[in-house]
Structure formats: structure tokens, C-alpha cells
CSV table of C-alpha atoms in Angstrom, one decimal:
chain,number,residue,atom,x,y,z
X,266,MET,CA,-27.7,-18.3,-3.4
X,267,SER,CA,-29.0,-17.2,-6.7
X,268,THR,CA,-30.6,-20.0,-9.6
X,269,SER,CA,-28.2,-18.3,-11.3
X,270,ASP,CA,-25.3,-18.3,-8.6
X,271,ALA,CA,-25.9,-22.2,-8.8
X,272,GLN,CA,-25.8,-23.2,-12.0
X,273,SER,CA,-22.3,-21.8,-12.4
X,274,VAL,CA,-20.4,-23.1,-9.0
X,275,PRO,CA,-18.1,-25.4,-10.5
X,276,ALA,CA,-17.7,-28.7,-8.9
X,277,GLY,CA,-15.1,-27.7,-5.3
X,278,ILE,CA,-16.0,-24.6,-4.6
X,279,ASP,CA,-17.3,-23.3,-1.2
X,280,THR,CA,-19.8,-20.4,-1.6
X,281,SER,CA,-20.8,-21.2,2.3
X,282,VAL,CA,-18.5,-18.5,3.6
X,283,PRO,CA,-17.0,-15.9,1.5
X,284,HIS,CA,-14.2,-15.8,-0.6
X,285,SER,CA,-11.9,-12.1,0.2
X,286,ALA,CA,-10.7,-12.6,-3.4
X,287,ARG,CA,-14.4,-12.9,-4.9
X,288,ILE,CA,-15.4,-10.2,-2.2
X,289,TRP,CA,-12.2,-8.0,-4.4
X,290,ASN,CA,-13.6,-9.1,-7.6
X,291,TYR,CA,-17.2,-7.3,-6.6
X,292,TRP,CA,-15.7,-4.8,-5.7
X,293,LEU,CA,-13.9,-4.0,-8.8
X,294,GLY,CA,-16.9,-4.6,-11.0
X,295,GLY,CA,-16.0,-8.6,-12.1
X,296,LYS,CA,-18.6,-11.7,-12.0
X,297,ASP,CA,-16.4,-14.1,-11.0
X,298,ASN,CA,-18.1,-13.7,-7.3
X,299,TYR,CA,-21.1,-15.8,-5.1
X,300,GLN,CA,-24.0,-14.0,-3.4
X,301,VAL,CA,-22.3,-14.8,-0.5
X,302,ASP,CA,-19.8,-13.4,-1.7
X,303,ARG,CA,-21.5,-9.8,-2.2
X,304,GLU,CA,-23.2,-10.4,0.2
X,305,ALA,CA,-20.8,-9.4,2.4
X,306,GLY,CA,-18.8,-6.8,1.1
X,307,ASP,CA,-22.7,-5.3,0.8
X,308,ALA,CA,-22.4,-5.6,4.7
X,309,TYR,CA,-18.2,-4.4,4.6
X,310,ARG,CA,-19.1,-1.6,2.6
X,311,ARG,CA,-21.9,0.0,5.0
X,312,THR,CA,-18.8,0.6,7.7
X,313,VAL,CA,-16.8,1.5,4.9
X,314,PRO,CA,-18.7,3.2,2.0
X,315,ASP,CA,-14.8,4.1,-0.2
X,316,ILE,CA,-13.7,0.7,-0.2
X,317,ASP,CA,-14.6,0.3,-3.6
X,318,ALA,CA,-12.2,3.3,-4.8
X,319,MET,CA,-9.7,1.4,-2.0
X,320,ALA,CA,-10.5,-1.3,-4.2
X,321,ARG,CA,-9.7,0.5,-7.3
X,322,ALA,CA,-6.5,3.0,-5.7
X,323,SER,CA,-4.6,-1.2,-5.7
X,324,ARG,CA,-5.5,-2.4,-8.9
X,325,TYR,CA,-3.9,1.7,-9.9
X,326,PHE,CA,-1.1,1.8,-7.7
X,327,LEU,CA,-0.5,-2.1,-9.5
X,328,THR,CA,-0.7,-0.4,-12.9
X,329,ARG,CA,1.3,2.5,-12.2
X,330,SER,CA,4.4,0.2,-10.7
X,331,ILE,CA,4.5,-2.5,-13.5
X,332,ARG,CA,4.3,0.2,-15.7
X,333,PHE,CA,7.3,2.2,-14.3
X,334,LEU,CA,8.8,-1.9,-13.6
X,335,ALA,CA,8.1,-2.2,-17.6
X,336,GLY,CA,9.2,0.4,-19.0
X,337,GLU,CA,12.1,3.5,-16.7
X,338,ALA,CA,13.6,0.1,-14.8
X,339,GLY,CA,13.7,-2.1,-18.7
X,340,ILE,CA,12.5,-5.3,-16.6
X,341,ARG,CA,10.9,-8.3,-18.8
X,342,GLN,CA,10.3,-10.9,-15.8
X,343,PHE,CA,7.8,-10.6,-13.4
X,344,LEU,CA,6.9,-12.7,-10.6
X,345,ASP,CA,3.1,-12.2,-9.6
X,346,VAL,CA,2.6,-14.2,-5.7
X,347,GLY,CA,-0.4,-14.7,-4.5
X,348,THR,CA,-2.2,-12.9,-8.0
X,349,GLY,CA,-6.1,-13.3,-7.1
X,350,LEU,CA,-8.7,-13.7,-9.4
X,351,PRO,CA,-8.2,-12.0,-12.7
X,352,THR,CA,-10.6,-8.4,-13.3
X,353,VAL,CA,-8.9,-5.6,-16.2
X,354,ASP,CA,-5.2,-4.3,-16.1
X,355,ASN,CA,-3.7,-7.6,-14.3
X,356,THR,CA,0.4,-8.1,-14.4
X,357,HIS,CA,0.5,-9.2,-17.5
X,358,GLU,CA,-1.2,-7.2,-19.3
X,359,VAL,CA,0.8,-4.5,-18.3
X,360,ALA,CA,3.8,-5.0,-18.2
X,361,GLN,CA,3.5,-6.6,-21.6
X,362,ARG,CA,1.4,-3.4,-23.5
X,363,VAL,CA,4.8,-2.0,-22.3
X,364,ALA,CA,6.8,-4.4,-23.7
X,365,PRO,CA,5.8,-7.3,-25.1
X,366,SER,CA,8.7,-9.7,-24.7
X,367,SER,CA,8.2,-9.9,-21.4
X,368,LYS,CA,7.6,-12.9,-19.0
X,369,ILE,CA,5.2,-13.1,-16.1
X,370,VAL,CA,4.4,-16.0,-14.0
X,371,TYR,CA,1.3,-16.1,-11.4
X,372,VAL,CA,1.7,-18.0,-8.1
X,373,ASP,CA,-1.2,-18.7,-6.4
X,374,ASN,CA,-2.5,-22.6,-5.0
X,375,ASP,CA,-6.3,-21.2,-3.2
X,376,PRO,CA,-8.5,-24.2,-6.2
X,377,LEU,CA,-10.8,-20.4,-6.5
X,378,ILE,CA,-8.4,-19.0,-9.1
X,379,LEU,CA,-6.7,-22.0,-10.6
X,380,LEU,CA,-10.2,-23.1,-12.3
X,381,HIS,CA,-9.4,-18.8,-13.2
X,382,ALA,CA,-6.3,-19.6,-14.4
X,383,GLN,CA,-6.7,-20.8,-18.2
X,384,ALA,CA,-8.1,-17.0,-18.1
X,385,LEU,CA,-4.9,-15.7,-16.9
X,386,LEU,CA,-3.1,-17.5,-19.6
X,387,THR,CA,-2.4,-15.2,-22.0
X,388,SER,CA,0.3,-13.7,-23.8
X,389,ALA,CA,1.6,-10.9,-26.4
X,390,PRO,CA,3.1,-13.8,-29.1
X,391,GLU,CA,6.4,-13.0,-27.8
X,392,GLY,CA,6.3,-13.2,-24.2
X,393,VAL,CA,5.1,-15.7,-22.0
X,394,THR,CA,2.3,-15.8,-19.2
X,395,GLN,CA,2.2,-18.6,-17.3
X,396,TYR,CA,0.5,-19.9,-14.2
X,397,ILE,CA,1.6,-21.8,-11.5
X,398,ASP,CA,0.2,-23.6,-8.2
X,399,ALA,CA,2.6,-23.0,-4.9
X,400,ASP,CA,1.9,-22.1,-1.8
X,401,LEU,CA,3.1,-18.3,0.2
X,402,HIS,CA,4.6,-19.9,3.0
X,403,ALA,CA,6.9,-21.7,1.6
X,404,PRO,CA,9.7,-19.5,-0.4
X,405,GLU,CA,11.9,-22.0,-1.9
X,406,THR,CA,9.7,-23.7,-4.2
X,407,VAL,CA,7.7,-20.7,-5.4
X,408,LEU,CA,11.4,-20.1,-6.3
X,409,ALA,CA,12.2,-22.9,-8.1
X,410,GLU,CA,8.9,-23.4,-9.5
X,411,ALA,CA,9.3,-19.8,-11.0
X,412,ALA,CA,12.9,-20.5,-12.3
X,413,LYS,CA,11.2,-23.2,-14.8
X,414,THR,CA,10.0,-20.6,-16.9
X,415,LEU,CA,12.4,-17.7,-15.9
X,416,ASP,CA,15.6,-16.7,-15.5
X,417,LEU,CA,16.7,-16.1,-11.6
X,418,GLY,CA,19.8,-15.0,-12.4
X,419,ARG,CA,18.7,-11.5,-15.1
X,420,PRO,CA,17.1,-8.7,-13.1
X,421,THR,CA,13.2,-9.8,-11.5
X,422,ALA,CA,10.0,-8.1,-10.1
X,423,LEU,CA,8.2,-9.6,-7.6
X,424,ILE,CA,4.9,-8.6,-7.1
X,425,LEU,CA,3.8,-8.8,-3.2
X,426,SER,CA,-0.1,-6.8,-4.0
X,427,ASP,CA,-2.2,-6.6,-1.2
X,428,VAL,CA,-1.7,-11.0,-0.2
X,429,LEU,CA,0.4,-10.5,3.1
X,430,GLY,CA,-2.3,-9.7,4.9
X,431,HIS,CA,-3.1,-12.9,5.2
X,432,VAL,CA,0.0,-13.5,6.6
X,433,ALA,CA,-1.2,-13.0,10.3
X,434,ASP,CA,2.3,-13.2,11.6
X,435,PHE,CA,3.5,-9.9,11.1
X,436,ALA,CA,7.5,-11.9,12.1
X,437,VAL,CA,6.5,-14.8,9.3
X,438,ALA,CA,5.5,-12.6,6.7
X,439,ARG,CA,8.8,-10.5,6.7
X,440,ASN,CA,10.7,-13.7,7.1
X,441,ILE,CA,8.3,-14.5,3.6
X,442,VAL,CA,9.3,-11.5,1.9
X,443,ARG,CA,12.9,-12.0,2.5
X,444,ARG,CA,13.2,-15.1,1.5
X,445,LEU,CA,11.5,-14.8,-1.5
X,446,VAL,CA,13.9,-11.6,-2.4
X,447,ALA,CA,16.7,-13.7,-1.1
X,448,GLY,CA,16.3,-15.9,-4.7
X,449,LEU,CA,16.1,-12.8,-6.4
X,450,CYS,CA,20.0,-11.2,-8.2
X,451,PRO,CA,20.9,-7.4,-7.8
X,452,GLY,CA,19.1,-5.3,-10.1
X,453,SER,CA,15.9,-6.9,-9.6
X,454,TYR,CA,12.6,-4.4,-7.5
X,455,LEU,CA,10.0,-6.2,-5.2
X,456,MET,CA,6.4,-3.9,-5.6
X,457,LEU,CA,4.5,-4.6,-2.1
X,458,SER,CA,0.9,-2.3,-1.6
X,459,HIS,CA,-0.9,-3.2,1.7
X,460,GLY,CA,-3.9,-2.8,3.6
X,461,ALA,CA,-3.1,-0.2,5.9
X,462,ALA,CA,-4.3,-0.3,10.0
X,463,THR,CA,-5.3,3.9,9.5
X,464,ASP,CA,-8.4,4.5,9.6
X,465,PRO,CA,-10.2,3.2,12.7
X,466,GLU,CA,-14.1,1.9,10.4
X,467,LEU,CA,-11.9,0.2,8.2
X,468,ILE,CA,-10.2,-2.0,11.7
X,469,ALA,CA,-14.1,-2.1,12.8
X,470,ALA,CA,-14.5,-3.8,9.3
X,471,GLN,CA,-12.3,-5.7,9.4
X,472,ASP,CA,-12.6,-7.6,12.4
X,473,THR,CA,-15.6,-8.2,12.0
X,474,TYR,CA,-15.1,-9.5,8.8
X,475,ASN,CA,-12.0,-11.8,10.1
X,476,ASP,CA,-15.3,-13.0,12.7
X,477,THR,CA,-17.1,-14.7,9.5
X,478,GLY,CA,-15.6,-17.6,9.5
X,479,ALA,CA,-13.6,-16.6,6.3
X,480,VAL,CA,-9.8,-17.0,5.7
X,481,PRO,CA,-8.8,-13.2,7.7
X,482,TYR,CA,-7.5,-10.3,6.3
X,483,ILE,CA,-4.6,-8.4,8.7
X,484,LEU,CA,-4.4,-5.0,8.4
X,485,ARG,CA,-1.3,-3.2,9.0
X,486,THR,CA,0.9,-0.2,10.8
X,487,GLY,CA,2.8,2.3,7.9
X,488,GLU,CA,5.6,1.6,10.1
X,489,GLN,CA,5.3,-2.7,9.6
X,490,ILE,CA,4.5,-1.7,6.2
X,491,THR,CA,7.9,-0.3,5.2
X,492,ALA,CA,9.2,-2.9,7.4
X,493,PHE,CA,9.3,-5.5,5.0
X,494,PHE,CA,11.5,-3.0,2.7
X,495,ASP,CA,14.1,-3.5,5.1
X,496,GLY,CA,17.4,-4.0,3.3
X,497,LEU,CA,16.5,-3.0,0.1
X,498,GLU,CA,17.2,0.8,-1.8
X,499,LEU,CA,13.8,2.4,-1.6
X,500,LEU,CA,12.1,4.2,-4.6
X,501,GLU,CA,10.8,8.0,-3.8
X,502,PRO,CA,8.2,8.4,-2.7
X,503,GLY,CA,8.5,5.4,-0.2
X,504,VAL,CA,5.5,3.9,1.3
X,505,VAL,CA,3.2,5.9,1.0
X,506,PRO,CA,-0.9,5.5,0.5
X,507,MET,CA,-1.0,4.2,-3.5
X,508,PRO,CA,-3.0,7.3,-4.5
X,509,GLU,CA,-0.3,9.1,-3.7
X,510,TRP,CA,2.9,6.7,-5.9
X,511,ARG,CA,3.6,8.8,-8.9
X,512,PRO,CA,0.5,9.3,-10.2
X,513,ASP,CA,0.1,9.7,-13.4
X,514,VAL,CA,-2.5,12.4,-12.3
X,515,GLN,CA,-3.1,14.7,-10.0
X,516,VAL,CA,-4.1,13.0,-6.9
X,517,GLY,CA,-7.3,14.6,-5.6
X,518,ASP,CA,-8.9,13.2,-2.6
X,519,TYR,CA,-8.9,10.2,-1.7
X,520,PRO,CA,-10.6,7.5,1.1
X,521,ALA,CA,-8.9,8.0,4.9
X,522,SER,CA,-8.8,4.1,4.8
X,523,VAL,CA,-7.1,3.5,1.8
X,524,GLY,CA,-3.9,0.8,1.6
X,525,MET,CA,-0.3,1.7,1.3
X,526,GLY,CA,3.1,0.1,-1.1
X,527,GLY,CA,6.0,0.9,-2.4
X,528,VAL,CA,9.2,-0.1,-4.6
X,529,ALA,CA,12.9,-0.8,-4.0
X,530,ARG,CA,15.4,-1.8,-5.8
X,531,VAL,CA,17.4,-5.0,-4.7
X,532,PRO,CA,21.6,-3.9,-4.5
């Protein structure tokens, strides 16, 4: 650990093993990471040189999908589960630029993330931004806590951005999505993105990372990612590599290992 890191580690934070949220923050150019995370991120990058571009593609997909939901779809309530560390263009920032009255609830149960909650607890004066400590594996608790801020009888956008890879069992992950969506009213939306098992180099790098003792992340096939949307009205263009979802500029080349995502309406 560098001297500057040692001076800035909050109590209760383990910097002896890399942390996926901090590594993601590092790849996005953020500052909320430590030497162990940068070393792990650099090792990953040596196998997957495009990982920074992949991280940016995920962030841009989040931005475009939230802009669509707050704009064209007219959604004013957002439930972002497993939000990760704040960087730029977080859900509340994008939504409230389009519709300042938007209400956003962030959900996480990671002590590191909770330490940074204050950075997220900013809002346009007309809207609300709240942060709750709850576990993705307890959907009913998530919904009950969110309902203290959001009116779940009105259309709400459920945001699951690259978080379900932390649920190792696919059946369990699908059940979590089903239970969360069951708490939303018709006219709500699900936005979901996920790391894709489409590139051998990415799969090898992820297997190596998962063996470090850090919280593992499971890559999934396009078929599996699409299955998370079962029973919903999947919007065009469907579940696709993230740069291809309603791009606002012409899509050029992008990494073969980029994740996949989609948006669907609750019927």
C-alpha cells in the first residue's frame, strides 16, 4: 500500500484483497481505490487490454438507458440496486438532468459503498436521492425499504447494472430478478446489464481474478442474460452488446469482450 493510501483508508476497510467496485472505479478513472485494486486491475488489463473501454461502454449504456427512461418513457422513480462506487453520470445525475423531479433510491450493503453514500446523497431541489443499506439477496427487504421513498404503485425503473454476476448460481440470480420485478407495477421497466462470456481472454482473466480471494464475478452467456427478461416486454433492439443499445453516435469498433444489456417494460 502506498503512503497516501495508508493515510486515507477508512476504519473497517480491508485493503489486503482487491475489491471489484474499487477496481471498476480505477478502470473508469476514479480515485476511490487502493494499491491492491490498481495491481489487480493492471493484471486484469494485461490479459484483457480493452477492459477500460469495456467499463466505459457499461457506463455509457447506463447513461443512455436512464436518459431514455426519464425522457421518452416518462419514468420519475428509479431503484438502482448494487450501485457501486460513484463516478460520473450516476443514475440520479442523468435522470435529474432530464427530469429534475425524479426520485432515486440506491441500494447496496457493502461497507465500502456505504462509506461513500454521502457523495451520492445529492439531488436536484425538485427531486429526491436516497441510499439504503439492503442486500440484493433479500428482494422483499429491498422493496420494503425503497417504498419508504418511492411509490411502487407508480411506474418505477429497476436498475441492475452489472451486479448479478456477483450471484454465483444462475437460478438464484433469475429468482432475485423475478422477485424484484414482482414488486413493481405495470408500466415499470427493468434495465439490466451483465458481463458476457463471449471472449476466451476475458473468461481466462475473470477466472484468474476469481481465484484471488476477492468476491467473484460470474460471466454469463447471451442466452442467460436474455433469460433475466423472461415475462417482460423487451424493447428494441433487445439484449445486445452494450454499445449497440440505441447509440447516440455511430457505433464503431468495440471490444469483443464487452458486456450485454437491455431494457424491458413490465406488462
